[in-house]
PDB file of C-alpha atoms in Angstrom:
ATOM      1  CA  UNK A   1     -57.345  62.479  63.064  1.00 71.00           C
ATOM      2  CA  UNK A   2     -54.641  65.073  63.035  1.00 75.00           C
ATOM      3  CA  UNK A   3     -52.776  66.536  65.955  1.00 85.00           C
ATOM      4  CA  UNK A   4     -49.611  68.491  66.574  1.00 91.00           C
ATOM      5  CA  UNK A   5     -47.497  68.655  69.720  1.00 95.00           C
ATOM      6  CA  UNK A   6     -44.832  71.214  70.412  1.00 96.00           C
ATOM      7  CA  UNK A   7     -42.666  69.566  72.997  1.00 96.00           C
ATOM      8  CA  UNK A   8     -41.403  72.707  74.743  1.00 95.00           C
ATOM      9  CA  UNK A   9     -43.513  75.635  75.857  1.00 95.00           C
ATOM     10  CA  UNK A  10     -40.372  77.751  76.428  1.00 97.00           C
ATOM     11  CA  UNK A  11     -36.858  77.566  75.032  1.00 98.00           C
ATOM     12  CA  UNK A  12     -34.040  79.855  76.123  1.00 98.00           C
ATOM     13  CA  UNK A  13     -30.763  80.190  74.195  1.00 97.00           C
ATOM     14  CA  UNK A  14     -27.838  82.578  74.143  1.00 97.00           C
ATOM     15  CA  UNK A  15     -27.267  84.794  71.140  1.00 97.00           C
ATOM     16  CA  UNK A  16     -25.054  83.027  68.608  1.00 97.00           C
ATOM     17  CA  UNK A  17     -25.947  79.501  69.771  1.00 97.00           C
ATOM     18  CA  UNK A  18     -28.124  76.989  67.886  1.00 97.00           C
ATOM     19  CA  UNK A  19     -31.894  76.933  68.162  1.00 98.00           C
ATOM     20  CA  UNK A  20     -33.984  73.750  68.231  1.00 98.00           C
ATOM     21  CA  UNK A  21     -37.773  73.922  68.521  1.00 98.00           C
ATOM     22  CA  UNK A  22     -39.411  70.511  68.534  1.00 98.00           C
ATOM     23  CA  UNK A  23     -42.665  69.495  66.892  1.00 97.00           C
ATOM     24  CA  UNK A  24     -44.314  66.101  66.555  1.00 96.00           C
ATOM     25  CA  UNK A  25     -47.396  65.512  64.511  1.00 91.00           C
ATOM     26  CA  UNK A  26     -49.971  62.823  64.051  1.00 86.00           C
ATOM     27  CA  UNK A  27     -51.770  62.290  60.781  1.00 77.00           C
ATOM     28  CA  UNK A  28     -53.292  59.355  58.968  1.00 69.00           C
ATOM     29  CA  UNK A  29     -52.022  60.592  55.618  1.00 72.00           C
ATOM     30  CA  UNK A  30     -49.337  62.895  54.284  1.00 73.00           C
ATOM     31  CA  UNK A  31     -50.093  66.317  55.681  1.00 80.00           C
ATOM     32  CA  UNK A  32     -48.746  69.724  54.880  1.00 86.00           C
ATOM     33  CA  UNK A  33     -46.617  71.107  57.694  1.00 90.00           C
ATOM     34  CA  UNK A  34     -45.720  74.690  58.447  1.00 93.00           C
ATOM     35  CA  UNK A  35     -43.851  76.802  60.962  1.00 96.00           C
ATOM     36  CA  UNK A  36     -45.077  80.298  61.754  1.00 96.00           C
ATOM     37  CA  UNK A  37     -43.551  82.979  63.939  1.00 96.00           C
ATOM     38  CA  UNK A  38     -45.409  85.595  65.951  1.00 94.00           C
ATOM     39  CA  UNK A  39     -43.576  88.590  67.358  1.00 92.00           C
ATOM     40  CA  UNK A  40     -45.208  90.438  70.261  1.00 86.00           C
ATOM     41  CA  UNK A  41     -48.394  92.257  69.268  1.00 79.00           C
ATOM     42  CA  UNK A  42     -47.989  91.170  65.650  1.00 84.00           C
ATOM     43  CA  UNK A  43     -49.721  88.774  63.304  1.00 87.00           C
ATOM     44  CA  UNK A  44     -48.280  85.419  62.321  1.00 92.00           C
ATOM     45  CA  UNK A  45     -45.635  85.176  59.617  1.00 93.00           C
ATOM     46  CA  UNK A  46     -44.868  82.044  57.626  1.00 93.00           C
ATOM     47  CA  UNK A  47     -41.316  80.780  58.227  1.00 95.00           C
ATOM     48  CA  UNK A  48     -41.383  77.686  56.048  1.00 94.00           C
ATOM     49  CA  UNK A  49     -43.563  74.895  54.709  1.00 91.00           C
ATOM     50  CA  UNK A  50     -43.317  71.210  53.870  1.00 89.00           C
ATOM     51  CA  UNK A  51     -45.604  69.818  51.199  1.00 79.00           C
ATOM     52  CA  UNK A  52     -44.075  66.388  50.340  1.00 74.00           C
ATOM     53  CA  UNK A  53     -41.173  67.620  48.244  1.00 72.00           C
ATOM     54  CA  UNK A  54     -37.702  67.789  49.819  1.00 81.00           C
ATOM     55  CA  UNK A  55     -37.586  66.618  53.428  1.00 87.00           C
ATOM     56  CA  UNK A  56     -35.211  69.408  54.446  1.00 93.00           C
ATOM     57  CA  UNK A  57     -37.013  72.690  54.087  1.00 93.00           C
ATOM     58  CA  UNK A  58     -35.297  76.063  54.168  1.00 94.00           C
ATOM     59  CA  UNK A  59     -37.195  79.097  55.333  1.00 94.00           C
ATOM     60  CA  UNK A  60     -36.680  82.757  55.950  1.00 93.00           C
ATOM     61  CA  UNK A  61     -34.218  84.309  58.407  1.00 93.00           C
ATOM     62  CA  UNK A  62     -31.906  81.279  58.373  1.00 96.00           C
ATOM     63  CA  UNK A  63     -34.440  78.803  59.769  1.00 97.00           C
ATOM     64  CA  UNK A  64     -34.872  75.302  58.418  1.00 97.00           C
ATOM     65  CA  UNK A  65     -36.878  72.221  59.338  1.00 96.00           C
ATOM     66  CA  UNK A  66     -36.520  68.545  58.571  1.00 93.00           C
ATOM     67  CA  UNK A  67     -39.517  66.299  57.936  1.00 91.00           C
ATOM     68  CA  UNK A  68     -38.915  62.840  59.411  1.00 91.00           C
ATOM     69  CA  UNK A  69     -41.807  60.543  58.631  1.00 87.00           C
ATOM     70  CA  UNK A  70     -40.456  57.649  60.702  1.00 88.00           C
ATOM     71  CA  UNK A  71     -40.342  59.873  63.770  1.00 91.00           C
ATOM     72  CA  UNK A  72     -43.408  61.948  62.818  1.00 91.00           C
ATOM     73  CA  UNK A  73     -41.369  65.036  63.582  1.00 94.00           C
ATOM     74  CA  UNK A  74     -40.847  68.417  61.985  1.00 95.00           C
ATOM     75  CA  UNK A  75     -38.311  70.180  64.196  1.00 97.00           C
ATOM     76  CA  UNK A  76     -37.272  73.778  63.503  1.00 98.00           C
ATOM     77  CA  UNK A  77     -33.602  74.718  63.708  1.00 97.00           C
ATOM     78  CA  UNK A  78     -31.309  77.670  63.214  1.00 98.00           C
ATOM     79  CA  UNK A  79     -27.509  77.491  63.499  1.00 97.00           C
ATOM     80  CA  UNK A  80     -27.071  80.793  65.304  1.00 97.00           C
ATOM     81  CA  UNK A  81     -29.722  82.688  67.270  1.00 97.00           C
ATOM     82  CA  UNK A  82     -30.160  86.408  66.949  1.00 96.00           C
ATOM     83  CA  UNK A  83     -31.873  88.701  69.430  1.00 96.00           C
ATOM     84  CA  UNK A  84     -34.542  89.437  66.837  1.00 95.00           C
ATOM     85  CA  UNK A  85     -35.520  85.735  66.833  1.00 97.00           C
ATOM     86  CA  UNK A  86     -37.165  86.125  70.238  1.00 96.00           C
ATOM     87  CA  UNK A  87     -40.818  85.385  69.523  1.00 97.00           C
ATOM     88  CA  UNK A  88     -43.467  82.661  69.684  1.00 96.00           C
ATOM     89  CA  UNK A  89     -43.231  79.857  67.157  1.00 97.00           C
ATOM     90  CA  UNK A  90     -46.122  77.692  66.004  1.00 96.00           C
ATOM     91  CA  UNK A  91     -45.977  74.325  64.290  1.00 95.00           C
ATOM     92  CA  UNK A  92     -49.006  73.702  62.088  1.00 92.00           C
ATOM     93  CA  UNK A  93     -50.432  70.643  60.379  1.00 88.00           C
ATOM     94  CA  UNK A  94     -53.114  70.888  57.744  1.00 82.00           C
ATOM     95  CA  UNK A  95     -54.884  68.660  55.303  1.00 74.00           C
ATOM     96  CA  UNK A  96     -58.154  67.186  54.247  1.00 66.00           C
ATOM     97  CA  UNK A  97     -59.784  64.521  56.375  1.00 58.00           C
ATOM     98  CA  UNK A  98     -63.236  64.865  54.897  1.00 53.00           C
ATOM     99  CA  UNK A  99     -63.209  68.474  55.983  1.00 55.00           C
ATOM    100  CA  UNK A 100     -60.093  70.509  55.621  1.00 61.00           C
ATOM    101  CA  UNK A 101     -58.597  71.338  58.984  1.00 73.00           C
ATOM    102  CA  UNK A 102     -55.714  73.414  60.181  1.00 80.00           C
ATOM    103  CA  UNK A 103     -54.332  72.599  63.599  1.00 84.00           C
ATOM    104  CA  UNK A 104     -51.867  74.818  65.416  1.00 88.00           C
ATOM    105  CA  UNK A 105     -49.531  73.596  68.093  1.00 92.00           C
ATOM    106  CA  UNK A 106     -49.639  75.312  71.471  1.00 92.00           C
ATOM    107  CA  UNK A 107     -46.596  77.381  70.591  1.00 94.00           C
ATOM    108  CA  UNK A 108     -43.023  77.613  71.838  1.00 97.00           C
ATOM    109  CA  UNK A 109     -41.796  80.879  73.264  1.00 96.00           C
ATOM    110  CA  UNK A 110     -38.151  81.471  72.290  1.00 97.00           C
ATOM    111  CA  UNK A 111     -36.039  83.652  74.562  1.00 97.00           C
ATOM    112  CA  UNK A 112     -32.639  84.853  73.335  1.00 97.00           C
ATOM    113  CA  UNK A 113     -30.123  86.043  75.922  1.00 96.00           C
ATOM    114  CA  UNK A 114     -27.401  88.526  75.077  1.00 94.00           C
TER     115      UNK A 114
ATOM    116  CA  UNK B   1     -47.111  93.516  55.405  1.00 82.00           C
ATOM    117  CA  UNK B   2     -48.928  90.301  54.440  1.00 86.00           C
ATOM    118  CA  UNK B   3     -51.504  91.981  52.210  1.00 93.00           C
ATOM    119  CA  UNK B   4     -54.375  90.818  54.446  1.00 96.00           C
ATOM    120  CA  UNK B   5     -56.278  93.655  56.073  1.00 97.00           C
ATOM    121  CA  UNK B   6     -58.532  93.509  59.099  1.00 97.00           C
ATOM    122  CA  UNK B   7     -60.803  96.136  60.580  1.00 97.00           C
ATOM    123  CA  UNK B   8     -61.166  97.389  63.182  1.00 97.00           C
ATOM    124  CA  UNK B   9     -57.837  97.017  64.994  1.00 95.00           C
ATOM    125  CA  UNK B  10     -59.444  97.337  68.391  1.00 96.00           C
ATOM    126  CA  UNK B  11     -63.006  96.864  69.567  1.00 97.00           C
ATOM    127  CA  UNK B  12     -64.373  97.403  73.054  1.00 97.00           C
ATOM    128  CA  UNK B  13     -67.924  96.390  73.780  1.00 97.00           C
ATOM    129  CA  UNK B  14     -70.186  95.095  76.529  1.00 97.00           C
ATOM    130  CA  UNK B  15     -71.512  91.656  77.350  1.00 97.00           C
ATOM    131  CA  UNK B  16     -74.578  90.685  75.367  1.00 97.00           C
ATOM    132  CA  UNK B  17     -73.674  92.852  72.412  1.00 97.00           C
ATOM    133  CA  UNK B  18     -72.992  91.864  68.800  1.00 97.00           C
ATOM    134  CA  UNK B  19     -69.970  92.871  66.721  1.00 97.00           C
ATOM    135  CA  UNK B  20     -68.741  92.323  63.174  1.00 98.00           C
ATOM    136  CA  UNK B  21     -65.110  91.874  62.244  1.00 98.00           C
ATOM    137  CA  UNK B  22     -64.039  92.393  58.676  1.00 98.00           C
ATOM    138  CA  UNK B  23     -61.251  90.846  56.621  1.00 98.00           C
ATOM    139  CA  UNK B  24     -59.973  91.526  53.131  1.00 98.00           C
ATOM    140  CA  UNK B  25     -57.752  88.751  51.750  1.00 97.00           C
ATOM    141  CA  UNK B  26     -54.643  89.180  49.649  1.00 96.00           C
ATOM    142  CA  UNK B  27     -55.354  89.935  46.034  1.00 95.00           C
ATOM    143  CA  UNK B  28     -56.082  86.678  44.203  1.00 93.00           C
ATOM    144  CA  UNK B  29     -56.524  84.530  47.316  1.00 95.00           C
ATOM    145  CA  UNK B  30     -59.732  82.504  47.375  1.00 94.00           C
ATOM    146  CA  UNK B  31     -59.568  81.052  50.892  1.00 93.00           C
ATOM    147  CA  UNK B  32     -60.206  82.973  54.070  1.00 95.00           C
ATOM    148  CA  UNK B  33     -59.693  81.584  57.565  1.00 94.00           C
ATOM    149  CA  UNK B  34     -60.685  82.922  60.965  1.00 96.00           C
ATOM    150  CA  UNK B  35     -58.807  82.227  64.188  1.00 94.00           C
ATOM    151  CA  UNK B  36     -59.229  83.175  67.823  1.00 95.00           C
ATOM    152  CA  UNK B  37     -56.176  83.658  70.028  1.00 93.00           C
ATOM    153  CA  UNK B  38     -56.513  83.910  73.780  1.00 90.00           C
ATOM    154  CA  UNK B  39     -54.120  83.350  76.661  1.00 83.00           C
ATOM    155  CA  UNK B  40     -55.921  80.305  77.996  1.00 83.00           C
ATOM    156  CA  UNK B  41     -56.942  78.620  74.719  1.00 83.00           C
ATOM    157  CA  UNK B  42     -54.017  79.501  72.469  1.00 83.00           C
ATOM    158  CA  UNK B  43     -54.649  79.834  68.743  1.00 86.00           C
ATOM    159  CA  UNK B  44     -57.895  78.166  67.695  1.00 89.00           C
ATOM    160  CA  UNK B  45     -59.079  77.649  64.144  1.00 88.00           C
ATOM    161  CA  UNK B  46     -62.669  78.816  63.798  1.00 93.00           C
ATOM    162  CA  UNK B  47     -63.762  78.477  60.190  1.00 93.00           C
ATOM    163  CA  UNK B  48     -62.582  78.513  56.584  1.00 92.00           C
ATOM    164  CA  UNK B  49     -64.255  79.736  53.429  1.00 94.00           C
ATOM    165  CA  UNK B  50     -63.178  78.982  49.903  1.00 93.00           C
ATOM    166  CA  UNK B  51     -64.549  81.080  47.053  1.00 94.00           C
ATOM    167  CA  UNK B  52     -67.691  81.935  48.981  1.00 94.00           C
ATOM    168  CA  UNK B  53     -68.442  78.475  50.340  1.00 94.00           C
ATOM    169  CA  UNK B  54     -67.806  77.169  53.826  1.00 93.00           C
ATOM    170  CA  UNK B  55     -64.935  74.673  53.538  1.00 89.00           C
ATOM    171  CA  UNK B  56     -64.164  73.616  57.081  1.00 86.00           C
ATOM    172  CA  UNK B  57     -65.301  74.312  60.593  1.00 88.00           C
ATOM    173  CA  UNK B  58     -63.217  74.283  63.721  1.00 86.00           C
ATOM    174  CA  UNK B  59     -64.035  75.300  67.264  1.00 82.00           C
ATOM    175  CA  UNK B  60     -66.561  77.931  66.336  1.00 92.00           C
ATOM    176  CA  UNK B  61     -69.342  78.640  68.811  1.00 94.00           C
ATOM    177  CA  UNK B  62     -72.961  78.730  67.664  1.00 95.00           C
ATOM    178  CA  UNK B  63     -73.072  82.402  68.713  1.00 96.00           C
ATOM    179  CA  UNK B  64     -70.463  83.102  66.057  1.00 97.00           C
ATOM    180  CA  UNK B  65     -71.046  83.086  62.322  1.00 96.00           C
ATOM    181  CA  UNK B  66     -69.093  84.057  59.263  1.00 97.00           C
ATOM    182  CA  UNK B  67     -69.511  84.526  55.582  1.00 97.00           C
ATOM    183  CA  UNK B  68     -67.453  85.268  52.512  1.00 97.00           C
ATOM    184  CA  UNK B  69     -68.891  87.676  49.991  1.00 97.00           C
ATOM    185  CA  UNK B  70     -68.647  87.614  46.159  1.00 96.00           C
ATOM    186  CA  UNK B  71     -65.735  90.085  46.289  1.00 95.00           C
ATOM    187  CA  UNK B  72     -64.036  87.530  48.608  1.00 96.00           C
ATOM    188  CA  UNK B  73     -63.905  89.696  51.698  1.00 97.00           C
ATOM    189  CA  UNK B  74     -65.172  88.012  54.815  1.00 98.00           C
ATOM    190  CA  UNK B  75     -66.978  88.996  57.974  1.00 98.00           C
ATOM    191  CA  UNK B  76     -67.045  87.278  61.346  1.00 98.00           C
ATOM    192  CA  UNK B  77     -70.122  88.024  63.429  1.00 98.00           C
ATOM    193  CA  UNK B  78     -69.966  87.520  67.173  1.00 97.00           C
ATOM    194  CA  UNK B  79     -73.218  87.788  69.118  1.00 97.00           C
ATOM    195  CA  UNK B  80     -74.395  87.555  72.721  1.00 97.00           C
ATOM    196  CA  UNK B  81     -70.844  88.395  73.690  1.00 97.00           C
ATOM    197  CA  UNK B  82     -69.399  87.055  76.922  1.00 96.00           C
ATOM    198  CA  UNK B  83     -66.346  88.114  78.884  1.00 96.00           C
ATOM    199  CA  UNK B  84     -64.578  84.990  77.687  1.00 94.00           C
ATOM    200  CA  UNK B  85     -64.869  86.098  74.073  1.00 96.00           C
ATOM    201  CA  UNK B  86     -62.217  88.734  74.711  1.00 96.00           C
ATOM    202  CA  UNK B  87     -59.348  87.721  72.450  1.00 96.00           C
ATOM    203  CA  UNK B  88     -57.343  88.514  69.355  1.00 95.00           C
ATOM    204  CA  UNK B  89     -59.167  87.483  66.210  1.00 97.00           C
ATOM    205  CA  UNK B  90     -57.007  86.800  63.185  1.00 96.00           C
ATOM    206  CA  UNK B  91     -57.982  86.428  59.595  1.00 96.00           C
ATOM    207  CA  UNK B  92     -55.733  84.644  57.128  1.00 95.00           C
ATOM    208  CA  UNK B  93     -55.947  84.008  53.418  1.00 95.00           C
ATOM    209  CA  UNK B  94     -54.434  81.553  50.987  1.00 92.00           C
ATOM    210  CA  UNK B  95     -54.488  81.018  47.264  1.00 89.00           C
ATOM    211  CA  UNK B  96     -56.248  77.667  47.466  1.00 81.00           C
ATOM    212  CA  UNK B  97     -57.258  75.144  50.058  1.00 74.00           C
ATOM    213  CA  UNK B  98     -53.914  73.588  50.993  1.00 70.00           C
ATOM    214  CA  UNK B  99     -51.540  76.492  50.477  1.00 78.00           C
ATOM    215  CA  UNK B 100     -49.702  78.457  53.100  1.00 85.00           C
ATOM    216  CA  UNK B 101     -51.737  81.080  54.888  1.00 90.00           C
ATOM    217  CA  UNK B 102     -50.985  84.771  55.205  1.00 93.00           C
ATOM    218  CA  UNK B 103     -52.212  86.412  58.365  1.00 94.00           C
ATOM    219  CA  UNK B 104     -53.679  89.817  58.964  1.00 95.00           C
ATOM    220  CA  UNK B 105     -52.657  91.993  61.927  1.00 93.00           C
ATOM    221  CA  UNK B 106     -55.685  90.921  63.973  1.00 95.00           C
ATOM    222  CA  UNK B 107     -58.594  92.585  65.735  1.00 96.00           C
ATOM    223  CA  UNK B 108     -58.350  92.839  69.500  1.00 96.00           C
ATOM    224  CA  UNK B 109     -61.787  92.406  71.022  1.00 97.00           C
ATOM    225  CA  UNK B 110     -62.381  93.402  74.623  1.00 97.00           C
ATOM    226  CA  UNK B 111     -65.714  92.521  76.199  1.00 97.00           C
ATOM    227  CA  UNK B 112     -66.436  94.411  79.426  1.00 96.00           C
TER     228      UNK B 112
END
Protein backbone atom coordinates (compact mmCIF):
# COMPACT_ATOMS: atom_id res chain seq x y z
CA UNK A 1 0.00 0.00 0.00
CA UNK A 2 1.06 3.54 -0.63
CA UNK A 3 0.82 6.50 1.68
CA UNK A 4 2.30 9.95 1.97
CA UNK A 5 2.76 12.08 5.08
CA UNK A 6 3.53 15.76 5.10
CA UNK A 7 5.05 16.34 8.48
CA UNK A 8 4.02 19.98 8.93
CA UNK A 9 0.59 21.42 8.30
CA UNK A 10 1.99 24.98 8.48
CA UNK A 11 5.45 26.41 7.96
CA UNK A 12 6.32 30.07 8.47
CA UNK A 13 9.56 31.64 7.21
CA UNK A 14 10.90 35.13 6.68
CA UNK A 15 11.51 36.40 3.18
CA UNK A 16 15.05 35.57 2.08
CA UNK A 17 15.45 32.59 4.44
CA UNK A 18 15.50 28.90 3.43
CA UNK A 19 12.36 26.85 3.02
CA UNK A 20 12.05 23.19 4.05
CA UNK A 21 8.78 21.31 3.55
CA UNK A 22 8.96 17.71 4.71
CA UNK A 23 7.38 14.68 3.09
CA UNK A 24 7.67 10.99 3.93
CA UNK A 25 6.20 8.28 1.80
CA UNK A 26 5.47 4.61 2.06
CA UNK A 27 5.48 2.33 -0.94
CA UNK A 28 6.22 -1.31 -1.58
CA UNK A 29 7.97 -0.51 -4.85
CA UNK A 30 9.63 2.45 -6.53
CA UNK A 31 6.97 5.10 -6.87
CA UNK A 32 6.86 8.33 -8.77
CA UNK A 33 6.92 11.34 -6.48
CA UNK A 34 5.77 14.87 -7.16
CA UNK A 35 5.41 18.23 -5.48
CA UNK A 36 2.56 20.52 -6.48
CA UNK A 37 1.79 24.06 -5.39
CA UNK A 38 -1.64 25.63 -5.05
CA UNK A 39 -2.01 29.38 -4.73
CA UNK A 40 -5.25 30.71 -3.23
CA UNK A 41 -8.27 30.12 -5.46
CA UNK A 42 -6.10 28.53 -8.14
CA UNK A 43 -5.56 25.06 -9.52
CA UNK A 44 -2.53 22.95 -8.71
CA UNK A 45 0.75 23.51 -10.54
CA UNK A 46 3.51 20.93 -10.84
CA UNK A 47 6.73 22.06 -9.13
CA UNK A 48 8.87 19.00 -9.77
CA UNK A 49 8.84 15.24 -10.17
CA UNK A 50 10.99 12.24 -9.32
CA UNK A 51 10.76 9.17 -11.52
CA UNK A 52 13.85 7.08 -10.55
CA UNK A 53 16.45 9.11 -12.41
CA UNK A 54 18.60 11.58 -10.45
CA UNK A 55 17.86 11.67 -6.73
CA UNK A 56 18.17 15.45 -6.58
CA UNK A 57 15.38 16.96 -8.61
CA UNK A 58 15.25 20.59 -9.65
CA UNK A 59 11.92 22.25 -10.25
CA UNK A 60 10.48 25.59 -11.15
CA UNK A 61 10.87 28.82 -9.18
CA UNK A 62 14.11 27.70 -7.51
CA UNK A 63 12.62 24.71 -5.68
CA UNK A 64 14.33 21.34 -5.48
CA UNK A 65 13.72 18.04 -3.72
CA UNK A 66 15.93 15.13 -2.79
CA UNK A 67 14.73 11.53 -2.94
CA UNK A 68 16.20 9.52 -0.06
CA UNK A 69 15.16 5.90 -0.31
CA UNK A 70 16.77 4.91 3.00
CA UNK A 71 14.72 7.53 4.80
CA UNK A 72 11.66 7.23 2.53
CA UNK A 73 11.66 11.00 2.27
CA UNK A 74 11.19 13.54 -0.48
CA UNK A 75 11.63 16.92 1.19
CA UNK A 76 11.14 20.15 -0.76
CA UNK A 77 13.63 22.98 -0.31
CA UNK A 78 14.37 26.45 -1.58
CA UNK A 79 17.43 28.49 -0.56
CA UNK A 80 15.64 31.81 -0.28
CA UNK A 81 11.91 32.36 0.19
CA UNK A 82 10.02 34.97 -1.75
CA UNK A 83 6.68 36.49 -0.82
CA UNK A 84 5.16 34.91 -3.92
CA UNK A 85 6.00 31.45 -2.53
CA UNK A 86 3.21 31.74 0.03
CA UNK A 87 0.84 28.95 -0.96
CA UNK A 88 -0.17 25.37 -0.14
CA UNK A 89 2.22 22.62 -1.16
CA UNK A 90 1.27 19.01 -1.79
CA UNK A 91 3.52 15.97 -1.86
CA UNK A 92 2.17 13.23 -4.10
CA UNK A 93 3.01 9.57 -4.58
CA UNK A 94 1.71 7.59 -7.51
CA UNK A 95 2.18 4.20 -9.06
CA UNK A 96 0.57 0.95 -9.97
CA UNK A 97 -0.37 -1.50 -7.24
CA UNK A 98 -2.77 -3.53 -9.33
CA UNK A 99 -4.76 -0.37 -9.88
CA UNK A 100 -2.99 2.86 -10.50
CA UNK A 101 -3.41 5.23 -7.59
CA UNK A 102 -2.44 8.78 -6.89
CA UNK A 103 -2.24 9.80 -3.26
CA UNK A 104 -1.91 13.40 -2.13
CA UNK A 105 -0.47 14.43 1.18
CA UNK A 106 -2.60 16.62 3.44
CA UNK A 107 -0.71 19.71 2.33
CA UNK A 108 1.62 22.19 3.99
CA UNK A 109 0.63 25.83 4.09
CA UNK A 110 3.70 28.06 3.64
CA UNK A 111 3.60 31.55 5.12
CA UNK A 112 6.29 34.06 4.13
CA UNK A 113 6.83 37.07 6.38
CA UNK A 114 8.26 40.32 5.08
CA UNK B 1 -2.57 28.17 -18.07
CA UNK B 2 -2.25 24.37 -17.89
CA UNK B 3 -4.25 23.69 -21.05
CA UNK B 4 -6.91 21.77 -19.09
CA UNK B 5 -10.34 23.39 -19.19
CA UNK B 6 -13.24 22.82 -16.85
CA UNK B 7 -16.81 24.03 -17.05
CA UNK B 8 -18.64 25.50 -15.34
CA UNK B 9 -16.46 27.53 -12.97
CA UNK B 10 -19.18 27.79 -10.38
CA UNK B 11 -22.31 25.75 -9.78
CA UNK B 12 -24.98 26.34 -7.16
CA UNK B 13 -27.69 23.77 -6.73
CA UNK B 14 -29.99 22.21 -4.15
CA UNK B 15 -29.85 18.98 -2.21
CA UNK B 16 -31.16 15.99 -4.11
CA UNK B 17 -30.28 17.43 -7.49
CA UNK B 18 -27.92 16.07 -10.15
CA UNK B 19 -25.13 17.99 -11.88
CA UNK B 20 -22.55 17.31 -14.58
CA UNK B 21 -19.05 18.72 -14.56
CA UNK B 22 -17.07 18.78 -17.75
CA UNK B 23 -13.34 18.56 -18.42
CA UNK B 24 -11.29 18.88 -21.57
CA UNK B 25 -7.73 17.55 -21.22
CA UNK B 26 -4.60 19.06 -22.71
CA UNK B 27 -4.15 18.31 -26.37
CA UNK B 28 -2.61 14.85 -26.75
CA UNK B 29 -3.19 13.73 -23.16
CA UNK B 30 -4.92 10.37 -22.83
CA UNK B 31 -5.46 10.24 -19.06
CA UNK B 32 -8.03 12.24 -17.17
CA UNK B 33 -8.32 12.35 -13.38
CA UNK B 34 -11.00 13.75 -11.11
CA UNK B 35 -10.38 15.09 -7.61
CA UNK B 36 -12.51 16.56 -4.86
CA UNK B 37 -11.07 19.22 -2.55
CA UNK B 38 -12.87 20.22 0.61
CA UNK B 39 -11.76 21.86 3.84
CA UNK B 40 -12.38 18.81 5.98
CA UNK B 41 -11.23 16.05 3.60
CA UNK B 42 -8.39 17.77 1.76
CA UNK B 43 -7.65 16.70 -1.80
CA UNK B 44 -9.15 13.31 -2.62
CA UNK B 45 -8.55 11.31 -5.77
CA UNK B 46 -11.86 10.16 -7.21
CA UNK B 47 -11.24 8.33 -10.47
CA UNK B 48 -8.93 8.07 -13.48
CA UNK B 49 -9.65 7.28 -17.10
CA UNK B 50 -7.11 6.35 -19.72
CA UNK B 51 -8.08 6.50 -23.38
CA UNK B 52 -11.74 5.94 -22.60
CA UNK B 53 -11.33 3.15 -20.07
CA UNK B 54 -11.54 3.39 -16.30
CA UNK B 55 -7.99 2.93 -14.99
CA UNK B 56 -8.23 3.45 -11.25
CA UNK B 57 -10.79 4.30 -8.63
CA UNK B 58 -10.26 6.25 -5.47
CA UNK B 59 -12.71 7.54 -2.90
CA UNK B 60 -15.58 7.97 -5.29
CA UNK B 61 -19.09 7.65 -3.90
CA UNK B 62 -21.64 5.41 -5.61
CA UNK B 63 -23.76 8.53 -6.25
CA UNK B 64 -20.95 9.83 -8.43
CA UNK B 65 -20.01 8.51 -11.85
CA UNK B 66 -17.70 9.55 -14.62
CA UNK B 67 -16.86 8.72 -18.16
CA UNK B 68 -14.36 9.64 -20.83
CA UNK B 69 -15.65 10.08 -24.35
CA UNK B 70 -13.98 9.16 -27.68
CA UNK B 71 -12.75 12.75 -28.08
CA UNK B 72 -11.11 12.29 -24.63
CA UNK B 73 -13.13 14.88 -22.78
CA UNK B 74 -14.59 13.67 -19.53
CA UNK B 75 -17.68 14.28 -17.47
CA UNK B 76 -18.25 13.78 -13.76
CA UNK B 77 -21.86 13.21 -12.78
CA UNK B 78 -22.92 13.89 -9.22
CA UNK B 79 -26.42 12.81 -8.19
CA UNK B 80 -28.63 12.92 -5.10
CA UNK B 81 -26.48 15.81 -3.96
CA UNK B 82 -25.93 16.40 -0.26
CA UNK B 83 -24.66 19.44 1.59
CA UNK B 84 -21.38 17.64 2.17
CA UNK B 85 -20.75 17.40 -1.57
CA UNK B 86 -20.00 21.12 -1.63
CA UNK B 87 -16.37 21.31 -2.69
CA UNK B 88 -13.92 22.23 -5.42
CA UNK B 89 -13.76 19.58 -8.10
CA UNK B 90 -10.56 19.44 -10.11
CA UNK B 91 -9.84 17.66 -13.32
CA UNK B 92 -6.29 16.84 -14.35
CA UNK B 93 -4.78 15.25 -17.41
CA UNK B 94 -1.55 13.50 -18.26
CA UNK B 95 0.05 12.07 -21.35
CA UNK B 96 0.03 8.50 -20.07
CA UNK B 97 -0.65 6.63 -16.89
CA UNK B 98 2.41 7.50 -14.79
CA UNK B 99 3.24 10.97 -16.05
CA UNK B 100 2.88 14.23 -14.22
CA UNK B 101 -0.62 15.65 -14.11
CA UNK B 102 -1.76 19.06 -15.25
CA UNK B 103 -4.68 20.51 -13.36
CA UNK B 104 -7.61 22.55 -14.53
CA UNK B 105 -8.86 25.62 -12.63
CA UNK B 106 -11.62 23.63 -10.91
CA UNK B 107 -15.38 23.80 -10.58
CA UNK B 108 -16.72 25.13 -7.30
CA UNK B 109 -19.89 23.29 -6.38
CA UNK B 110 -22.17 24.69 -3.71
CA UNK B 111 -25.09 22.57 -2.54
CA UNK B 112 -27.73 24.51 -0.61
